[in-house]
């Protein structure tokens, strides 16, 4: 398990309680020492007590990876490259890699799984992605949750699903690796934009129209990149979008709400002390679409607000005229 945040903590809880032995890499030495002393992550989901007979926290990346059969990526997308470049190219040769990251590699504008495949010369059949709808905070509370594991290899997807299933988690396999991953990235953009509108005083009526238009935007974009039959009303797509767009736990919605209320991007990031993947995803998706030229009014509005510093009030006013 790579990453020390809330999602890494929730997944470590699920996997270890289901019998897996988890080598858990965290960047902070202080956090590792605190976890070893108290069995709790001091920063995220601190109410969760972990079984240290099955969970081994460490700051040594190579040690964490060396003896593992599976590698779960749960660091922010912005830090994937700097983290994984410390590993030799052949270090993941016999491992199966699952991304729990809902973002893209900034600057490269590629999916996390595509970066891993290229960097470590792995076939996509050894890769998977975790989709919701599932908030880490509700996993900590053991509320009923649903996960989808996307992978072109049905055996990999089902094997990882079995490692996750328990009393409160249902997990199902799906073959659409790219579509699920792109939609997971885009739903953060939608939640962020909805948060901006909420911060400006728009209500539930507008939010519902925004989300319904967002589904159409996601369908156009994903089909242009990777055309194949897929049902965007499935929980891995629409469900993940809804929980991120509406939930009190959504950091992207919270970040957008702060921007709508007048916070600068930097001040919102500092006050949250958590990474809102949608901020980086907006730029990646917007730049990818320069070649595709798919109509993407929601993504464009978010980009104009966050990167061109257009007034949120003006931009959302323009956006609402494009909705039906």
mmCIF file of C-alpha atoms in Angstrom:
data_model
loop_
_atom_site.group_PDB
_atom_site.id
_atom_site.type_symbol
_atom_site.label_atom_id
_atom_site.label_comp_id
_atom_site.label_asym_id
_atom_site.label_seq_id
_atom_site.Cartn_x
_atom_site.Cartn_y
_atom_site.Cartn_z
ATOM 1 C CA UNK A 1 0.000 0.000 0.000
ATOM 2 C CA UNK A 2 1.564 3.280 -1.104
ATOM 3 C CA UNK A 3 0.137 6.426 0.495
ATOM 4 C CA UNK A 4 -0.718 7.713 3.926
ATOM 5 C CA UNK A 5 -4.093 9.367 3.295
ATOM 6 C CA UNK A 6 -7.679 8.495 4.122
ATOM 7 C CA UNK A 7 -8.247 6.144 1.177
ATOM 8 C CA UNK A 8 -4.994 4.270 1.843
ATOM 9 C CA UNK A 9 -6.056 3.941 5.488
ATOM 10 C CA UNK A 10 -9.526 2.665 4.581
ATOM 11 C CA UNK A 11 -8.166 0.119 2.095
ATOM 12 C CA UNK A 12 -5.548 -1.054 4.583
ATOM 13 C CA UNK A 13 -8.330 -1.583 7.132
ATOM 14 C CA UNK A 14 -10.406 -3.647 4.675
ATOM 15 C CA UNK A 15 -7.521 -5.744 3.337
ATOM 16 C CA UNK A 16 -5.918 -6.481 6.712
ATOM 17 C CA UNK A 17 -9.229 -7.364 8.363
ATOM 18 C CA UNK A 18 -9.860 -9.765 5.481
ATOM 19 C CA UNK A 19 -6.598 -11.560 6.206
ATOM 20 C CA UNK A 20 -4.067 -9.882 3.890
ATOM 21 C CA UNK A 21 -0.648 -8.858 5.167
ATOM 22 C CA UNK A 22 -0.108 -5.221 4.207
ATOM 23 C CA UNK A 23 3.281 -3.558 3.856
ATOM 24 C CA UNK A 24 2.209 0.077 4.195
ATOM 25 C CA UNK A 25 4.538 2.758 2.841
ATOM 26 C CA UNK A 26 4.070 6.272 4.163
ATOM 27 C CA UNK A 27 6.255 9.285 3.430
ATOM 28 C CA UNK A 28 6.278 10.678 6.980
ATOM 29 C CA UNK A 29 8.562 9.021 9.525
ATOM 30 C CA UNK A 30 6.612 10.672 12.355
ATOM 31 C CA UNK A 31 3.346 9.202 11.066
ATOM 32 C CA UNK A 32 4.870 5.722 10.839
ATOM 33 C CA UNK A 33 6.222 5.970 14.389
ATOM 34 C CA UNK A 34 2.844 7.177 15.666
ATOM 35 C CA UNK A 35 1.084 4.304 13.873
ATOM 36 C CA UNK A 36 3.481 1.753 15.357
ATOM 37 C CA UNK A 37 2.933 3.156 18.879
ATOM 38 C CA UNK A 38 -0.827 3.655 18.774
ATOM 39 C CA UNK A 39 -2.189 1.566 15.824
ATOM 40 C CA UNK A 40 -3.833 4.746 14.455
ATOM 41 C CA UNK A 41 -2.998 7.016 11.510
ATOM 42 C CA UNK A 42 -2.491 10.414 13.193
ATOM 43 C CA UNK A 43 -3.684 12.470 10.196
ATOM 44 C CA UNK A 44 -6.512 10.601 8.495
ATOM 45 C CA UNK A 45 -9.329 8.378 9.770
ATOM 46 C CA UNK A 46 -7.636 8.473 13.157
ATOM 47 C CA UNK A 47 -10.498 6.553 14.777
ATOM 48 C CA UNK A 48 -9.574 3.406 12.823
ATOM 49 C CA UNK A 49 -7.518 0.931 14.872
ATOM 50 C CA UNK A 50 -5.259 -1.265 12.722
ATOM 51 C CA UNK A 51 -3.971 -4.758 13.459
ATOM 52 C CA UNK A 52 -0.182 -4.424 13.483
ATOM 53 C CA UNK A 53 0.175 -8.204 13.288
ATOM 54 C CA UNK A 54 -1.050 -7.826 9.714
ATOM 55 C CA UNK A 55 -0.057 -4.219 8.912
ATOM 56 C CA UNK A 56 3.600 -3.236 8.710
ATOM 57 C CA UNK A 57 4.109 0.543 8.339
ATOM 58 C CA UNK A 58 7.410 1.709 6.842
ATOM 59 C CA UNK A 59 9.103 4.662 5.156
ATOM 60 C CA UNK A 60 11.297 2.324 3.103
ATOM 61 C CA UNK A 61 9.652 2.137 -0.323
ATOM 62 C CA UNK A 62 11.766 -0.709 -1.687
ATOM 63 C CA UNK A 63 11.187 -2.759 1.461
ATOM 64 C CA UNK A 64 7.430 -2.252 1.202
ATOM 65 C CA UNK A 65 7.333 -3.298 -2.448
ATOM 66 C CA UNK A 66 9.894 -6.106 -2.435
ATOM 67 C CA UNK A 67 7.887 -8.982 -0.945
ATOM 68 C CA UNK A 68 4.415 -7.892 -2.064
ATOM 69 C CA UNK A 69 2.337 -9.726 -4.675
ATOM 70 C CA UNK A 70 0.053 -6.722 -5.160
ATOM 71 C CA UNK A 71 0.848 -3.008 -5.261
ATOM 72 C CA UNK A 72 -1.989 -0.598 -4.425
ATOM 73 C CA UNK A 73 -1.341 3.023 -5.401
ATOM 74 C CA UNK A 74 -3.074 5.530 -3.121
ATOM 75 C CA UNK A 75 -0.826 8.597 -3.237
ATOM 76 C CA UNK A 76 -2.116 11.824 -4.835
ATOM 77 C CA UNK A 77 -1.686 11.754 -8.622
ATOM 78 C CA UNK A 78 0.672 14.746 -8.431
ATOM 79 C CA UNK A 79 3.141 12.620 -6.419
ATOM 80 C CA UNK A 80 2.927 9.332 -8.354
ATOM 81 C CA UNK A 81 5.857 10.090 -10.638
ATOM 82 C CA UNK A 82 8.217 11.321 -7.911
ATOM 83 C CA UNK A 83 7.330 8.309 -5.757
ATOM 84 C CA UNK A 84 7.575 5.544 -8.342
ATOM 85 C CA UNK A 85 10.703 6.829 -10.066
ATOM 86 C CA UNK A 86 12.621 5.705 -6.952
ATOM 87 C CA UNK A 87 11.924 2.102 -7.966
ATOM 88 C CA UNK A 88 13.902 0.181 -10.603
ATOM 89 C CA UNK A 89 12.067 -0.469 -13.850
ATOM 90 C CA UNK A 90 12.038 -4.233 -13.232
ATOM 91 C CA UNK A 91 10.886 -4.011 -9.631
ATOM 92 C CA UNK A 92 7.214 -4.533 -10.480
ATOM 93 C CA UNK A 93 7.796 -7.242 -13.089
ATOM 94 C CA UNK A 94 5.981 -10.046 -11.240
ATOM 95 C CA UNK A 95 3.425 -7.911 -9.416
ATOM 96 C CA UNK A 96 -0.155 -6.909 -10.059
ATOM 97 C CA UNK A 97 -0.817 -3.186 -9.658
ATOM 98 C CA UNK A 98 -4.124 -1.585 -8.703
ATOM 99 C CA UNK A 99 -4.633 2.179 -8.737
ATOM 100 C CA UNK A 100 -6.891 3.743 -6.123
ATOM 101 C CA UNK A 101 -6.075 7.214 -7.491
ATOM 102 C CA UNK A 102 -8.802 9.386 -9.058
ATOM 103 C CA UNK A 103 -6.439 11.649 -10.973
ATOM 104 C CA UNK A 104 -3.965 11.969 -13.848
ATOM 105 C CA UNK A 105 -0.215 12.544 -13.986
ATOM 106 C CA UNK A 106 0.156 16.358 -14.174
ATOM 107 C CA UNK A 107 2.240 17.581 -17.077
ATOM 108 C CA UNK A 108 2.062 14.242 -18.868
ATOM 109 C CA UNK A 109 -1.763 14.253 -18.996
ATOM 110 C CA UNK A 110 -1.903 10.456 -18.866
ATOM 111 C CA UNK A 111 -3.841 8.055 -16.683
ATOM 112 C CA UNK A 112 -2.003 6.598 -13.697
ATOM 113 C CA UNK A 113 -2.305 3.072 -15.106
ATOM 114 C CA UNK A 114 -0.899 4.197 -18.469
ATOM 115 C CA UNK A 115 2.068 5.812 -16.724
ATOM 116 C CA UNK A 116 2.727 2.652 -14.691
ATOM 117 C CA UNK A 117 2.471 0.460 -17.800
ATOM 118 C CA UNK A 118 5.022 2.601 -19.645
ATOM 119 C CA UNK A 119 7.391 3.210 -16.720
ATOM 120 C CA UNK A 120 7.607 -0.432 -15.638
ATOM 121 C CA UNK A 121 6.909 -2.141 -18.987
ATOM 122 C CA UNK A 122 3.809 -3.849 -17.633
ATOM 123 C CA UNK A 123 0.970 -5.171 -19.812
ATOM 124 C CA UNK A 124 -2.423 -3.686 -19.024
ATOM 125 C CA UNK A 125 -3.572 -7.190 -18.072
ATOM 126 C CA UNK A 126 -1.519 -6.784 -14.878
ATOM 127 C CA UNK A 127 -3.219 -3.492 -13.993
ATOM 128 C CA UNK A 128 -6.480 -2.560 -12.342
ATOM 129 C CA UNK A 129 -8.317 0.456 -10.988
ATOM 130 C CA UNK A 130 -10.625 0.864 -7.984
ATOM 131 C CA UNK A 131 -13.854 2.776 -8.579
ATOM 132 C CA UNK A 132 -16.554 3.799 -6.120
ATOM 133 C CA UNK A 133 -19.009 5.038 -5.164
ATOM 134 C CA UNK A 134 -17.191 4.817 -1.858
ATOM 135 C CA UNK A 135 -15.915 7.425 0.576
ATOM 136 C CA UNK A 136 -13.105 6.435 2.922
ATOM 137 C CA UNK A 137 -14.915 8.072 5.833
ATOM 138 C CA UNK A 138 -17.898 5.743 5.428
ATOM 139 C CA UNK A 139 -15.616 2.704 5.175
ATOM 140 C CA UNK A 140 -14.157 3.753 8.538
ATOM 141 C CA UNK A 141 -17.698 3.778 9.934
ATOM 142 C CA UNK A 142 -18.363 0.372 8.292
ATOM 143 C CA UNK A 143 -21.327 1.714 6.347
ATOM 144 C CA UNK A 144 -22.508 -0.343 3.383
ATOM 145 C CA UNK A 145 -20.223 0.440 0.442
ATOM 146 C CA UNK A 146 -19.767 -0.714 -3.153
ATOM 147 C CA UNK A 147 -16.579 -0.938 -5.196
ATOM 148 C CA UNK A 148 -15.811 -1.870 -8.792
ATOM 149 C CA UNK A 149 -12.436 -3.223 -9.886
ATOM 150 C CA UNK A 150 -11.775 -2.382 -13.515
ATOM 151 C CA UNK A 151 -9.229 -4.467 -15.420
ATOM 152 C CA UNK A 152 -8.960 -6.081 -18.859
ATOM 153 C CA UNK A 153 -7.956 -9.253 -16.969
ATOM 154 C CA UNK A 154 -11.102 -10.719 -15.410
ATOM 155 C CA UNK A 155 -9.070 -12.988 -13.134
ATOM 156 C CA UNK A 156 -7.098 -10.058 -11.677
ATOM 157 C CA UNK A 157 -10.280 -8.082 -11.107
ATOM 158 C CA UNK A 158 -12.085 -10.979 -9.403
ATOM 159 C CA UNK A 159 -9.051 -11.853 -7.253
ATOM 160 C CA UNK A 160 -8.856 -8.320 -5.908
ATOM 161 C CA UNK A 161 -12.630 -8.187 -5.412
ATOM 162 C CA UNK A 162 -12.364 -11.280 -3.184
ATOM 163 C CA UNK A 163 -9.722 -9.517 -1.087
ATOM 164 C CA UNK A 164 -12.109 -6.584 -0.513
ATOM 165 C CA UNK A 165 -15.475 -8.248 0.093
ATOM 166 C CA UNK A 166 -16.721 -8.302 3.655
ATOM 167 C CA UNK A 167 -19.828 -7.598 5.726
ATOM 168 C CA UNK A 168 -20.066 -3.960 4.597
ATOM 169 C CA UNK A 169 -18.148 -3.909 1.275
ATOM 170 C CA UNK A 170 -19.454 -5.418 -1.950
ATOM 171 C CA UNK A 171 -17.018 -5.524 -4.870
ATOM 172 C CA UNK A 172 -17.584 -6.454 -8.512
ATOM 173 C CA UNK A 173 -15.237 -6.807 -11.510
ATOM 174 C CA UNK A 174 -15.552 -4.876 -14.773
ATOM 175 C CA UNK A 175 -13.470 -4.974 -17.985
ATOM 176 C CA UNK A 176 -13.459 -1.228 -18.788
ATOM 177 C CA UNK A 177 -10.140 -0.075 -17.300
ATOM 178 C CA UNK A 178 -9.760 3.164 -19.301
ATOM 179 C CA UNK A 179 -13.407 4.231 -19.214
ATOM 180 C CA UNK A 180 -13.706 3.733 -15.464
ATOM 181 C CA UNK A 181 -10.452 5.572 -14.830
ATOM 182 C CA UNK A 182 -11.276 8.539 -17.069
ATOM 183 C CA UNK A 183 -14.742 8.862 -15.513
ATOM 184 C CA UNK A 184 -13.214 8.713 -12.034
ATOM 185 C CA UNK A 185 -10.990 11.635 -13.009
ATOM 186 C CA UNK A 186 -13.831 13.630 -14.559
ATOM 187 C CA UNK A 187 -16.264 13.186 -11.675
ATOM 188 C CA UNK A 188 -13.853 15.205 -9.516
ATOM 189 C CA UNK A 189 -14.044 18.061 -12.020
ATOM 190 C CA UNK A 190 -17.845 17.912 -11.910
ATOM 191 C CA UNK A 191 -17.923 17.879 -8.108
ATOM 192 C CA UNK A 192 -15.519 20.814 -7.977
ATOM 193 C CA UNK A 193 -17.635 22.829 -10.421
ATOM 194 C CA UNK A 194 -20.793 21.969 -8.506
ATOM 195 C CA UNK A 195 -19.059 23.130 -5.342
ATOM 196 C CA UNK A 196 -18.229 26.467 -6.985
ATOM 197 C CA UNK A 197 -21.886 26.904 -7.950
ATOM 198 C CA UNK A 198 -22.993 26.030 -4.413
ATOM 199 C CA UNK A 199 -20.552 28.561 -2.993
ATOM 200 C CA UNK A 200 -22.119 31.172 -5.269
ATOM 201 C CA UNK A 201 -25.581 30.360 -3.912
ATOM 202 C CA UNK A 202 -26.966 28.069 -6.607
ATOM 203 C CA UNK A 203 -29.292 25.396 -5.242
ATOM 204 C CA UNK A 204 -30.256 21.764 -5.715
ATOM 205 C CA UNK A 205 -32.171 22.412 -8.943
ATOM 206 C CA UNK A 206 -29.090 23.751 -10.681
ATOM 207 C CA UNK A 207 -26.895 21.018 -9.197
ATOM 208 C CA UNK A 208 -29.170 18.327 -10.641
ATOM 209 C CA UNK A 209 -29.025 19.889 -14.106
ATOM 210 C CA UNK A 210 -25.245 20.248 -13.842
ATOM 211 C CA UNK A 211 -24.837 16.567 -12.968
ATOM 212 C CA UNK A 212 -27.166 15.380 -15.757
ATOM 213 C CA UNK A 213 -25.241 17.505 -18.275
ATOM 214 C CA UNK A 214 -22.005 16.168 -16.792
ATOM 215 C CA UNK A 215 -23.000 12.590 -17.659
ATOM 216 C CA UNK A 216 -23.399 13.660 -21.292
ATOM 217 C CA UNK A 217 -20.020 15.436 -21.180
ATOM 218 C CA UNK A 218 -18.325 12.355 -19.747
ATOM 219 C CA UNK A 219 -19.937 10.122 -22.391
ATOM 220 C CA UNK A 220 -18.744 12.343 -25.256
ATOM 221 C CA UNK A 221 -15.197 12.597 -23.949
ATOM 222 C CA UNK A 222 -14.656 8.936 -23.032
ATOM 223 C CA UNK A 223 -16.193 7.720 -26.288
ATOM 224 C CA UNK A 224 -13.863 10.002 -28.263
ATOM 225 C CA UNK A 225 -10.838 8.556 -26.451
ATOM 226 C CA UNK A 226 -11.859 4.935 -26.079
ATOM 227 C CA UNK A 227 -15.010 3.980 -28.017
ATOM 228 C CA UNK A 228 -16.615 0.778 -26.766
ATOM 229 C CA UNK A 229 -20.000 -0.247 -25.340
ATOM 230 C CA UNK A 230 -20.308 0.931 -21.708
ATOM 231 C CA UNK A 231 -23.267 1.755 -19.498
ATOM 232 C CA UNK A 232 -22.560 5.073 -17.798
ATOM 233 C CA UNK A 233 -25.562 4.569 -15.528
ATOM 234 C CA UNK A 234 -23.643 1.806 -13.709
ATOM 235 C CA UNK A 235 -22.412 2.504 -10.196
ATOM 236 C CA UNK A 236 -18.733 2.656 -11.259
ATOM 237 C CA UNK A 237 -19.592 5.677 -13.421
ATOM 238 C CA UNK A 238 -22.809 7.410 -12.351
ATOM 239 C CA UNK A 239 -22.687 6.209 -8.747
ATOM 240 C CA UNK A 240 -19.138 7.478 -8.293
ATOM 241 C CA UNK A 241 -20.125 10.801 -9.867
ATOM 242 C CA UNK A 242 -23.168 11.232 -7.607
ATOM 243 C CA UNK A 243 -21.415 10.506 -4.330
ATOM 244 C CA UNK A 244 -18.573 12.882 -5.198
ATOM 245 C CA UNK A 245 -20.905 15.624 -6.422
ATOM 246 C CA UNK A 246 -23.249 15.546 -3.425
ATOM 247 C CA UNK A 247 -21.484 14.126 -0.381
ATOM 248 C CA UNK A 248 -20.329 16.131 2.640
ATOM 249 C CA UNK A 249 -17.123 14.063 2.517
ATOM 250 C CA UNK A 250 -16.217 15.148 -1.034
ATOM 251 C CA UNK A 251 -13.001 17.142 -0.864
ATOM 252 C CA UNK A 252 -13.468 18.296 -4.472
ATOM 253 C CA UNK A 253 -16.917 19.692 -3.735
ATOM 254 C CA UNK A 254 -15.533 21.329 -0.580
ATOM 255 C CA UNK A 255 -12.636 22.857 -2.508
ATOM 256 C CA UNK A 256 -14.989 24.208 -5.190
ATOM 257 C CA UNK A 257 -17.362 25.577 -2.569
ATOM 258 C CA UNK A 258 -14.506 27.569 -1.039
ATOM 259 C CA UNK A 259 -13.518 28.975 -4.442
ATOM 260 C CA UNK A 260 -17.149 29.944 -5.096
ATOM 261 C CA UNK A 261 -17.253 31.754 -1.763
ATOM 262 C CA UNK A 262 -14.224 33.844 -2.707
ATOM 263 C CA UNK A 263 -11.172 31.860 -1.582
ATOM 264 C CA UNK A 264 -8.166 31.889 -3.865
ATOM 265 C CA UNK A 265 -6.970 28.495 -5.095
ATOM 266 C CA UNK A 266 -3.917 28.662 -2.851
ATOM 267 C CA UNK A 267 -5.825 29.678 0.280
ATOM 268 C CA UNK A 268 -8.427 26.925 -0.294
ATOM 269 C CA UNK A 269 -5.664 24.330 -0.689
ATOM 270 C CA UNK A 270 -3.913 25.520 2.464
ATOM 271 C CA UNK A 271 -7.063 25.511 4.580
ATOM 272 C CA UNK A 272 -8.153 22.043 3.414
ATOM 273 C CA UNK A 273 -4.731 20.457 4.014
ATOM 274 C CA UNK A 274 -5.832 17.715 1.615
ATOM 275 C CA UNK A 275 -5.327 17.275 -2.112
ATOM 276 C CA UNK A 276 -8.400 17.937 -4.274
ATOM 277 C CA UNK A 277 -7.551 15.833 -7.339
ATOM 278 C CA UNK A 278 -10.047 17.783 -9.445
ATOM 279 C CA UNK A 279 -7.829 20.868 -9.436
ATOM 280 C CA UNK A 280 -5.071 19.050 -11.330
ATOM 281 C CA UNK A 281 -7.511 16.950 -13.377
ATOM 282 C CA UNK A 282 -9.140 20.065 -14.856
ATOM 283 C CA UNK A 283 -5.894 21.076 -16.539
ATOM 284 C CA UNK A 284 -5.105 17.567 -17.795
ATOM 285 C CA UNK A 285 -8.556 16.925 -19.273
ATOM 286 C CA UNK A 286 -8.788 20.441 -20.747
ATOM 287 C CA UNK A 287 -5.423 20.045 -22.486
ATOM 288 C CA UNK A 288 -6.278 16.541 -23.740
ATOM 289 C CA UNK A 289 -9.456 17.926 -25.246
ATOM 290 C CA UNK A 290 -7.571 20.520 -27.308
ATOM 291 C CA UNK A 291 -6.930 17.697 -29.790
ATOM 292 C CA UNK A 292 -10.306 15.997 -29.479
ATOM 293 C CA UNK A 293 -12.415 19.170 -29.601
ATOM 294 C CA UNK A 294 -15.304 17.497 -27.775
ATOM 295 C CA UNK A 295 -17.918 19.940 -26.389
ATOM 296 C CA UNK A 296 -17.018 20.118 -22.670
ATOM 297 C CA UNK A 297 -18.589 23.256 -21.185
ATOM 298 C CA UNK A 298 -18.280 22.163 -17.530
ATOM 299 C CA UNK A 299 -14.583 21.304 -17.769
ATOM 300 C CA UNK A 300 -13.919 24.507 -19.712
ATOM 301 C CA UNK A 301 -15.717 26.617 -17.103
ATOM 302 C CA UNK A 302 -13.688 25.032 -14.295
ATOM 303 C CA UNK A 303 -10.455 25.610 -16.226
ATOM 304 C CA UNK A 304 -11.277 29.267 -16.854
ATOM 305 C CA UNK A 305 -12.000 29.837 -13.153
ATOM 306 C CA UNK A 306 -9.041 27.932 -11.706
ATOM 307 C CA UNK A 307 -6.308 28.598 -14.262
ATOM 308 C CA UNK A 308 -7.322 31.788 -16.086
ATOM 309 C CA UNK A 309 -8.747 33.452 -12.952
ATOM 310 C CA UNK A 310 -12.057 34.327 -14.583
ATOM 311 C CA UNK A 311 -14.682 35.379 -12.022
ATOM 312 C CA UNK A 312 -16.601 32.290 -10.797
ATOM 313 C CA UNK A 313 -19.851 34.288 -10.866
ATOM 314 C CA UNK A 314 -19.356 35.262 -14.515
ATOM 315 C CA UNK A 315 -18.246 31.811 -15.615
ATOM 316 C CA UNK A 316 -21.128 29.945 -13.952
ATOM 317 C CA UNK A 317 -23.560 32.534 -15.363
ATOM 318 C CA UNK A 318 -22.246 31.684 -18.850
ATOM 319 C CA UNK A 319 -22.317 27.960 -18.111
ATOM 320 C CA UNK A 320 -25.959 27.901 -17.052
ATOM 321 C CA UNK A 321 -27.002 29.221 -20.492
ATOM 322 C CA UNK A 322 -25.468 26.123 -22.096
ATOM 323 C CA UNK A 323 -27.530 23.654 -20.077
ATOM 324 C CA UNK A 324 -30.804 22.103 -21.142
#
